[in-house]
Short mmCIF file of C-alpha atoms and ligand atoms in Angstrom, two decimals:
data_model
loop_
_atom_site.label_atom_id
_atom_site.label_comp_id
_atom_site.label_asym_id
_atom_site.label_seq_id
_atom_site.Cartn_x
_atom_site.Cartn_y
_atom_site.Cartn_z
CA MET A 13 10.76 -0.11 36.67
CA GLU A 14 10.84 3.75 36.41
CA GLU A 15 7.91 5.43 36.98
CA CYS A 16 6.84 8.48 34.18
CA TYR A 17 4.57 10.64 33.69
CA LEU A 18 3.72 10.32 30.17
CA CYS A 19 2.13 6.58 30.97
CA TYR A 20 0.36 7.29 33.66
CA GLU A 21 -1.76 10.19 32.78
CA VAL A 22 -3.25 8.48 29.52
CA GLY A 23 -3.02 5.50 31.50
CA ALA A 24 -0.53 3.71 29.60
CA LEU A 25 0.73 1.61 32.21
CA ALA A 26 -2.57 0.51 33.98
CA GLN A 27 -3.78 -0.95 31.47
CA GLY A 28 -0.46 -2.68 30.24
CA LEU A 29 0.03 -1.42 26.49
CA ARG A 30 3.10 -1.01 27.06
CA ALA A 31 6.11 -1.11 29.76
CA PRO A 32 8.08 2.38 29.94
CA ALA A 33 11.52 0.44 29.01
CA SER A 34 12.18 1.92 25.32
CA HIS A 35 12.33 5.70 26.60
CA ALA A 36 16.38 4.63 26.76
CA GLY A 37 16.18 4.22 22.75
CA GLY A 38 14.96 8.25 22.87
CA ARG A 39 11.44 6.82 21.33
CA TRP A 40 9.64 7.29 24.71
CA PHE A 41 6.60 8.52 22.60
CA GLU A 42 5.41 4.70 21.47
CA SER A 43 4.84 4.06 25.24
CA ILE A 44 1.93 7.38 25.19
CA THR A 45 0.96 5.45 22.24
CA PRO A 46 -2.19 3.79 23.52
CA HIS A 47 -3.35 1.61 19.69
CA LEU A 48 0.05 1.13 18.32
CA ARG A 49 -0.36 -1.88 16.31
CA ARG A 50 2.02 -4.52 16.85
CA VAL A 51 3.44 -5.88 13.23
CA VAL A 52 4.86 -8.62 12.37
CA VAL A 53 6.48 -8.80 7.79
CA LEU A 54 7.78 -12.38 7.27
CA GLY A 55 9.12 -12.58 4.09
CA GLY A 56 11.06 -9.57 4.51
CA SER A 57 13.43 -9.78 1.94
CA GLY A 58 10.16 -9.95 -0.85
CA SER A 59 8.79 -7.70 -2.92
CA ILE A 60 5.90 -6.95 -0.60
CA GLY A 61 8.20 -7.43 2.35
CA GLN A 62 9.67 -4.33 1.46
CA GLN A 63 6.80 -3.01 0.91
CA THR A 64 5.23 -3.45 4.48
CA LEU A 65 8.55 -1.95 5.93
CA SER A 66 8.38 0.69 3.87
CA LEU A 67 5.24 1.35 5.62
CA LEU A 68 5.92 0.48 9.00
CA SER A 69 8.51 3.71 8.57
CA THR A 70 6.88 5.78 7.44
CA PHE A 71 4.15 5.10 9.81
CA SER A 72 5.67 4.99 12.26
CA GLN A 73 3.75 6.75 14.88
CA GLU A 74 0.92 3.92 14.08
CA TYR A 75 2.74 0.57 14.02
CA ARG A 76 5.75 -1.29 15.29
CA LEU A 77 8.40 -3.73 14.24
CA VAL A 78 8.06 -6.80 16.50
CA GLY A 79 9.55 -9.19 14.65
CA VAL A 80 10.91 -10.20 10.65
CA SER A 81 11.96 -13.33 9.44
CA VAL A 82 14.12 -13.63 5.93
CA HIS A 83 14.09 -17.38 4.57
CA ARG A 84 18.26 -15.92 3.55
CA GLN A 85 18.65 -12.73 2.62
CA LEU A 86 18.88 -10.69 5.99
CA GLU A 87 21.01 -7.88 3.68
CA LYS A 88 18.08 -7.25 2.97
CA VAL A 89 15.74 -6.48 5.34
CA TYR A 90 18.95 -4.94 7.70
CA PRO A 91 18.14 -1.04 7.07
CA TRP A 92 15.33 -1.26 7.62
CA ILE A 93 16.26 -3.65 10.80
CA GLU A 94 18.52 -0.14 11.86
CA ARG A 95 15.48 1.71 11.64
CA LEU A 96 12.90 -0.33 12.78
CA HIS A 97 14.81 -1.43 15.59
CA PRO A 98 12.68 -5.16 15.84
CA GLU A 99 12.47 -7.21 19.16
CA TRP A 100 13.90 -10.10 16.94
CA ILE A 101 14.93 -11.24 13.28
CA ALA A 102 13.57 -14.83 11.79
CA VAL A 103 16.12 -16.48 9.55
CA THR A 104 14.44 -19.95 7.99
CA ASP A 105 16.94 -21.41 6.29
CA GLU A 106 19.05 -23.32 8.02
CA GLU A 107 22.38 -22.55 6.16
CA GLY A 108 20.87 -19.05 5.89
CA LEU A 109 21.08 -18.22 9.96
CA HIS A 110 24.12 -20.00 10.36
CA SER A 111 26.12 -17.11 8.08
CA ALA A 112 24.22 -14.22 8.88
CA ARG A 113 25.45 -15.29 12.80
CA THR A 114 28.59 -14.86 11.54
CA THR A 115 27.76 -11.75 10.05
CA TYR A 116 25.46 -10.20 12.16
CA PRO A 117 26.05 -11.58 16.19
CA HIS A 118 24.70 -8.27 17.40
CA LEU A 119 21.20 -8.75 16.12
CA PRO A 120 18.78 -11.22 17.82
CA LEU A 121 18.30 -14.39 15.50
CA ILE A 122 15.90 -16.90 15.40
CA ASP A 123 15.37 -19.63 13.17
CA GLN A 124 12.17 -21.02 11.81
CA SER A 125 10.74 -23.06 15.31
CA ALA A 126 11.53 -20.42 17.48
CA LEU A 127 9.38 -18.39 14.64
CA TYR A 128 6.88 -21.05 14.73
CA GLU A 129 6.61 -20.11 18.51
CA LYS A 130 6.23 -17.03 18.62
CA LEU A 131 3.90 -15.82 15.57
CA ALA A 132 1.26 -18.67 18.15
CA THR A 133 2.08 -17.27 21.51
CA GLU A 134 3.71 -13.90 21.49
CA ARG A 135 1.55 -10.19 21.87
CA ILE A 136 0.86 -9.41 18.40
CA ASP A 137 -2.08 -7.39 16.45
CA ILE A 138 -0.59 -7.79 12.90
CA VAL A 139 1.30 -10.37 10.50
CA VAL A 140 1.83 -9.26 7.32
CA ASN A 141 2.83 -12.83 5.59
CA GLY A 142 5.06 -11.58 2.06
CA ILE A 143 6.38 -15.63 1.57
CA VAL A 144 6.87 -16.49 -1.71
CA GLY A 145 4.80 -19.80 -2.50
CA SER A 146 3.10 -22.85 0.04
CA ALA A 147 6.40 -22.64 2.43
CA GLY A 148 3.95 -19.83 3.61
CA PHE A 149 0.93 -22.23 4.60
CA TRP A 150 2.93 -23.27 8.06
CA ALA A 151 3.49 -18.79 9.08
CA SER A 152 -0.44 -18.27 8.35
CA TRP A 153 -1.00 -21.64 10.35
CA TYR A 154 0.86 -20.43 13.31
CA ALA A 155 -0.05 -16.87 13.18
CA LEU A 156 -3.91 -18.04 13.22
CA GLN A 157 -3.03 -20.05 16.11
CA ASN A 158 -2.84 -17.01 18.25
CA PRO A 159 -6.25 -16.26 19.07
CA ALA A 160 -6.19 -11.94 18.86
CA ALA A 161 -3.55 -12.22 16.25
CA GLN A 162 -4.97 -10.62 12.56
CA LEU A 163 -3.09 -11.97 8.91
CA ALA A 164 -2.91 -9.91 6.25
CA LEU A 165 -2.39 -13.12 3.75
CA ALA A 166 -0.09 -12.24 0.69
CA ASN A 167 0.98 -15.35 0.48
CA LYS A 168 -2.21 -16.91 -2.02
CA GLU A 169 -0.61 -20.66 -1.59
CA SER A 170 -1.47 -20.32 2.33
CA LEU A 171 -5.37 -20.52 0.92
CA VAL A 172 -4.53 -22.78 -1.82
CA PHE A 173 -2.32 -25.54 -0.07
CA GLY A 174 -4.24 -25.98 2.82
CA GLY A 175 -7.65 -23.65 2.70
CA LYS A 176 -9.98 -26.29 4.11
CA TRP A 177 -7.47 -25.86 7.63
CA LEU A 178 -7.53 -21.97 7.58
CA GLU A 179 -11.54 -21.50 6.55
CA PRO A 180 -12.20 -21.58 9.69
CA PHE A 181 -10.19 -18.85 11.02
CA ARG A 182 -11.48 -16.58 7.54
CA ASN A 183 -12.86 -13.64 9.89
CA ARG A 184 -8.96 -13.04 11.01
CA ILE A 185 -7.86 -12.83 7.52
CA ILE A 186 -7.70 -9.52 5.56
CA PRO A 187 -6.44 -10.21 2.05
CA VAL A 188 -3.37 -8.75 0.85
CA ASP A 189 -3.46 -9.12 -2.79
CA SER A 190 -5.18 -7.11 -5.00
CA GLU A 191 -8.12 -8.28 -6.29
CA HIS A 192 -9.32 -10.18 -2.97
CA SER A 193 -8.87 -7.01 -1.54
CA ALA A 194 -10.78 -5.35 -3.73
CA LEU A 195 -13.34 -8.19 -2.69
CA PHE A 196 -12.92 -7.63 0.53
CA GLN A 197 -13.62 -3.68 0.62
CA CYS A 198 -16.01 -4.60 -2.38
CA LEU A 199 -18.65 -7.05 0.24
CA ILE A 200 -18.48 -4.97 3.61
CA GLY A 201 -21.95 -4.48 4.91
CA GLU A 202 -23.15 -6.79 2.47
CA PRO A 203 -25.54 -10.21 3.72
CA PRO A 204 -23.04 -13.17 2.29
CA GLU A 205 -26.34 -14.04 0.36
CA SER A 206 -27.06 -11.59 -1.41
CA ILE A 207 -23.90 -12.02 -3.23
CA GLU A 208 -24.24 -13.94 -7.30
CA LYS A 209 -20.89 -13.27 -8.32
CA LEU A 210 -17.30 -12.33 -7.56
CA ILE A 211 -15.61 -10.93 -10.51
CA LEU A 212 -11.62 -10.89 -10.68
CA THR A 213 -9.27 -8.32 -12.82
CA ALA A 214 -7.13 -9.90 -14.53
CA SER A 215 -4.20 -7.39 -16.64
CA GLY A 216 -3.64 -10.33 -19.17
CA GLY A 217 -0.35 -10.43 -18.36
CA PRO A 218 2.66 -9.33 -21.43
CA PHE A 219 1.25 -11.97 -23.74
CA ARG A 220 -2.42 -10.57 -23.91
CA GLY A 221 -3.82 -11.34 -27.02
CA LYS A 222 -1.45 -13.49 -28.42
CA LYS A 223 -1.91 -17.24 -29.56
CA ALA A 224 -0.20 -20.55 -29.02
CA GLY A 225 2.17 -20.55 -32.02
CA GLU A 226 3.25 -17.27 -31.00
CA LEU A 227 4.25 -18.74 -27.21
CA ALA A 228 6.21 -21.09 -28.45
CA GLU A 229 9.81 -19.10 -28.13
CA ILE A 230 8.76 -17.29 -25.20
CA THR A 231 11.68 -16.64 -23.27
CA PRO A 232 11.89 -16.13 -19.64
CA ALA A 233 12.90 -12.42 -20.10
CA GLN A 234 10.14 -11.87 -21.64
CA ALA A 235 8.10 -14.01 -19.29
CA LEU A 236 9.41 -11.44 -16.50
CA ALA A 237 8.52 -8.32 -17.83
CA HIS A 238 5.06 -7.80 -16.91
CA PRO A 239 3.24 -4.37 -18.43
CA VAL A 240 1.91 -3.20 -15.29
CA TRP A 241 2.66 -4.67 -11.54
CA ARG A 242 6.31 -5.21 -10.15
CA MET A 243 6.21 -8.35 -8.74
CA GLY A 244 8.55 -11.49 -7.84
CA ALA A 245 10.18 -13.89 -10.51
CA ARG A 246 7.01 -16.75 -9.80
CA ILE A 247 4.80 -15.23 -9.73
CA THR A 248 5.01 -12.38 -12.95
CA VAL A 249 6.26 -15.78 -15.27
CA ASP A 250 2.38 -17.35 -13.46
CA SER A 251 0.82 -14.07 -14.76
CA ALA A 252 2.45 -14.47 -17.76
CA THR A 253 0.04 -17.49 -17.85
CA LEU A 254 -2.78 -16.68 -16.06
CA MET A 255 -2.17 -19.42 -13.20
CA ASN A 256 -1.65 -16.19 -10.40
CA LYS A 257 -5.63 -16.51 -11.54
CA ALA A 258 -5.52 -19.59 -11.02
CA LEU A 259 -4.09 -19.55 -7.95
CA GLU A 260 -6.65 -16.27 -6.47
CA LEU A 261 -9.96 -17.85 -7.94
CA ILE A 262 -8.57 -20.40 -5.48
CA GLU A 263 -8.24 -18.23 -2.78
CA ALA A 264 -11.21 -16.35 -3.32
CA HIS A 265 -13.17 -19.14 -2.95
CA TRP A 266 -11.45 -20.23 0.24
CA LEU A 267 -11.73 -16.44 1.62
CA PHE A 268 -15.31 -15.84 0.61
CA GLY A 269 -16.76 -19.27 0.90
CA LEU A 270 -17.87 -18.95 -3.34
CA SER A 271 -17.92 -21.64 -5.52
CA ALA A 272 -15.52 -22.17 -9.14
CA GLU A 273 -19.02 -21.32 -10.61
CA GLN A 274 -19.04 -18.03 -8.69
CA ILE A 275 -15.36 -16.10 -9.26
CA GLU A 276 -15.58 -14.68 -12.87
CA VAL A 277 -12.33 -13.34 -14.42
CA TRP A 278 -12.36 -10.56 -16.76
CA VAL A 279 -9.52 -8.98 -18.23
CA HIS A 280 -8.41 -5.46 -17.75
CA PRO A 281 -5.50 -4.39 -19.13
CA GLN A 282 -5.66 -0.74 -17.73
CA CYS A 283 -5.80 -2.50 -13.63
CA ILE A 284 -7.12 0.48 -11.71
CA VAL A 285 -10.43 -2.32 -11.02
CA HIS A 286 -8.61 -3.98 -9.15
CA SER A 287 -12.29 -6.87 -9.07
CA MET A 288 -15.43 -6.82 -8.71
CA VAL A 289 -19.07 -7.81 -7.17
CA LEU A 290 -22.03 -8.37 -8.95
CA PHE A 291 -25.06 -8.79 -5.94
CA ARG A 292 -27.85 -10.85 -6.90
CA ASP A 293 -30.38 -7.47 -7.28
CA GLY A 294 -27.82 -6.81 -10.31
CA ALA A 295 -25.82 -3.81 -8.88
CA MET A 296 -22.64 -4.23 -9.14
CA LYS A 297 -19.50 -2.49 -7.20
CA ALA A 298 -16.35 -2.24 -8.70
CA GLN A 299 -12.56 -1.09 -5.77
CA LEU A 300 -10.43 1.39 -7.94
CA SER A 301 -7.30 2.43 -7.05
CA SER A 302 -3.36 3.32 -8.85
CA PRO A 303 -1.74 -0.45 -9.12
CA ASP A 304 0.30 0.56 -6.57
CA MET A 305 0.48 -3.04 -4.07
CA ARG A 306 1.51 -0.74 -0.62
CA LEU A 307 -2.99 0.19 -0.45
CA PRO A 308 -3.89 -2.63 -0.60
CA ILE A 309 -0.92 -3.91 2.29
CA LEU A 310 -2.24 -0.28 3.91
CA TYR A 311 -5.76 -0.99 3.54
CA ALA A 312 -4.80 -4.87 5.68
CA LEU A 313 -2.75 -2.51 7.97
CA SER A 314 -5.05 -0.09 8.27
CA TYR A 315 -8.69 -2.15 8.50
CA PRO A 316 -11.37 -1.46 9.70
CA ARG A 317 -10.14 2.52 8.94
CA ARG A 318 -7.93 4.37 6.22
CA LEU A 319 -4.82 6.14 7.15
CA ALA A 320 -4.38 8.90 5.27
CA PHE A 321 -1.75 8.04 2.37
CA SER A 322 -1.12 10.66 -0.50
CA GLU A 323 0.95 8.19 -2.59
CA GLY A 324 0.33 6.66 -5.78
CA ARG A 325 -2.95 8.81 -6.54
CA TRP A 326 -4.58 7.81 -9.43
CA GLN A 327 -6.19 11.55 -11.66
CA PRO A 328 -6.81 9.79 -15.07
CA PHE A 329 -10.47 9.70 -15.05
CA LEU A 330 -9.92 13.85 -16.11
CA ASN A 331 -7.48 13.02 -18.65
CA GLY A 332 -10.22 10.52 -21.07
CA HIS A 333 -8.22 7.80 -19.75
CA THR A 334 -10.67 4.37 -20.47
CA LEU A 335 -11.39 1.08 -18.47
CA SER A 336 -12.05 -1.66 -20.76
CA PHE A 337 -12.23 -5.36 -19.93
CA GLU A 338 -13.24 -8.61 -22.70
CA PRO A 339 -12.89 -11.88 -21.73
CA VAL A 340 -9.87 -14.65 -21.39
CA ASP A 341 -8.75 -16.39 -24.24
CA GLU A 342 -8.94 -20.05 -21.88
CA GLU A 343 -7.67 -21.52 -24.86
CA THR A 344 -4.48 -19.53 -25.83
CA PHE A 345 -4.15 -19.73 -21.27
CA PRO A 346 -5.73 -22.95 -20.00
CA THR A 347 -4.30 -21.88 -16.42
CA LEU A 348 -8.63 -20.96 -14.98
CA GLY A 349 -9.77 -23.82 -16.47
CA TYR A 350 -7.32 -26.23 -14.41
CA ALA A 351 -7.88 -24.26 -10.99
CA ARG A 352 -11.73 -24.89 -11.79
CA GLU A 353 -10.90 -28.38 -12.22
CA ALA A 354 -9.19 -28.70 -9.67
CA LEU A 355 -11.82 -27.33 -6.91
CA ARG A 356 -13.77 -30.07 -8.28
CA ARG A 357 -11.53 -32.72 -7.48
CA GLY A 358 -11.41 -30.73 -3.86
CA GLY A 359 -8.96 -32.66 -1.84
CA ALA A 360 -5.25 -32.61 -2.33
CA ALA A 361 -5.44 -31.08 -6.03
CA PRO A 362 -5.25 -27.60 -5.75
CA ALA A 363 -2.35 -27.76 -3.35
CA LEU A 364 -0.65 -30.64 -6.57
CA LEU A 365 -1.47 -27.81 -9.34
CA ASN A 366 0.36 -25.65 -6.99
CA ALA A 367 3.48 -27.37 -6.86
CA ALA A 368 3.48 -28.93 -10.48
CA ASP A 369 3.02 -24.89 -11.26
CA GLU A 370 5.88 -23.90 -9.01
CA VAL A 371 8.25 -26.91 -10.39
CA ALA A 372 7.33 -26.40 -13.73
CA VAL A 373 8.11 -21.61 -13.70
CA GLU A 374 11.71 -22.38 -11.76
CA ALA A 375 12.49 -25.15 -15.08
CA PHE A 376 10.87 -21.87 -17.42
CA LEU A 377 13.62 -19.91 -15.80
CA GLU A 378 16.17 -22.16 -15.68
CA GLY A 379 15.34 -22.51 -19.55
CA ARG A 380 15.17 -26.06 -19.20
CA ILE A 381 11.17 -26.28 -20.48
CA GLY A 382 9.63 -24.38 -22.99
CA PHE A 383 6.76 -21.22 -22.33
CA LEU A 384 3.84 -23.75 -23.53
CA ASP A 385 4.91 -26.71 -21.74
CA ILE A 386 4.57 -25.39 -18.31
CA PHE A 387 0.30 -25.60 -19.36
CA ARG A 388 1.71 -29.59 -20.53
CA TRP A 389 3.21 -29.88 -17.43
CA LEU A 390 0.48 -28.47 -15.47
CA GLU A 391 -2.66 -30.22 -16.85
CA TRP A 392 -0.53 -33.75 -16.96
CA SER A 393 -0.71 -33.29 -13.06
CA LEU A 394 -4.03 -32.78 -11.91
CA VAL A 395 -5.08 -36.10 -13.75
CA GLN A 396 -2.38 -37.52 -11.51
CA PRO A 397 -3.78 -40.20 -9.09
CA GLU A 398 -3.02 -38.51 -6.20
CA THR A 399 -5.43 -35.26 -7.00
CA LEU A 400 -8.43 -37.67 -5.91
CA THR A 401 -6.73 -37.95 -2.76
CA SER A 402 -8.33 -36.26 0.49
CA PRO A 403 -5.05 -35.51 3.14
CA SER A 404 -6.27 -35.83 6.84
CA SER A 405 -3.96 -32.72 8.04
CA PRO A 406 -0.84 -30.40 6.55
CA GLN A 407 1.33 -32.65 7.48
CA GLU A 408 0.08 -35.53 4.95
CA LEU A 409 -0.62 -32.83 2.51
CA GLU A 410 3.02 -31.61 2.83
CA ALA A 411 4.48 -35.44 2.61
CA LEU A 412 1.93 -35.69 -0.77
CA GLU A 413 2.88 -32.57 -2.52
CA LYS A 414 6.95 -33.27 -1.51
CA ASP A 415 6.66 -36.78 -3.28
CA PHE A 416 4.39 -34.97 -5.88
CA ARG A 417 6.75 -32.54 -7.06
CA GLN A 418 9.87 -35.25 -7.62
CA LYS A 419 7.08 -37.17 -10.02
CA VAL A 420 6.99 -33.89 -11.80
CA ARG A 421 10.34 -34.00 -11.67
CA SER A 422 11.22 -37.16 -12.68
CA HIS A 423 8.61 -37.24 -15.19
CA PHE A 424 9.20 -34.44 -17.09
CA LEU A 425 13.22 -34.16 -17.09
CA GLY A 426 14.50 -37.43 -15.99
CA VAL A 427 15.59 -36.02 -12.43
MG1 MG B 2 -3.31 -10.44 -7.63
#
């Protein structure tokens, strides 16, 4: 190994922070940045993944992209691969990996099991989990087996599915979901016993103010037009049914260790206050910013620091901008009640509620069922006997969840 005076001067070699091998690529400056944090991005083709990759590119003097995963759509991360040169790229879908190996033979491609091994054992500082759906649980699980890694968690299903198993690692999870990031920021320095309530804010979705009668004819295109946030298809439909907020209630329960009764939801259509905490002395703290997911992602990457970022600023206080809050119309949007009931049942109930929602949203997007049918499916699912079981391992829950999806499909669609 060649000696390098720059590395020598900052003692980077002595500390074993980085080998100087990257000089060859003309990126020698990395060798002398002692705090370059090693980041893995999971779900790189999704909305969170793409925004994270763009931040890593903006802050390349702070972060090094170690690895990135996609399920299938490698072409979506390819421009970032060329720019950020990760050490490996995981394609978790078997067929996807096969075709990626043909299209991109020069890339260091790995499969799902190699990905899990790397998450658990490689030198990684931060794993950003932006995977969509309950498939994200295992990635979170393996990342948390790695004692050095922090999990920047955007995949709310990780906690909805397996909160019981992830809870012991809570102090290494930094939430990326904007509401939970807000709560996390409000709670810094506050002892747990001083919290009275968490107040999650909700945009109310595109159908705020509508009654059930008006929702019957909603089309997938209408449900996909979220008034504020730009997100993936499933989460956008979940925002329209308020199921997204229901999942966030469950997520908050596991992240902050509070009961369902201590978590309220207020509709706040402007999406500027991302959530609030009510303390037992009556004081409230809120976190405000423009509705830009890059902010909570950047915070999760930089915590406990804050990096200078001039985009996504919010200035309308000076323009007479109004912030309003109203209660959720739980009669029209009954999903929050489902979440509370799932937590009350405990065990498999939250995971099965989420599974039923994934199946229902898929059927809705395919035009096979109406908007209100989603509620009907969820209500039915919640009272099935499986929701009262308490699997002893995530593997057992996974098997149960798989059977349950099939049960939901065959009950409602006859397939
Ligand atoms: Mg959210």
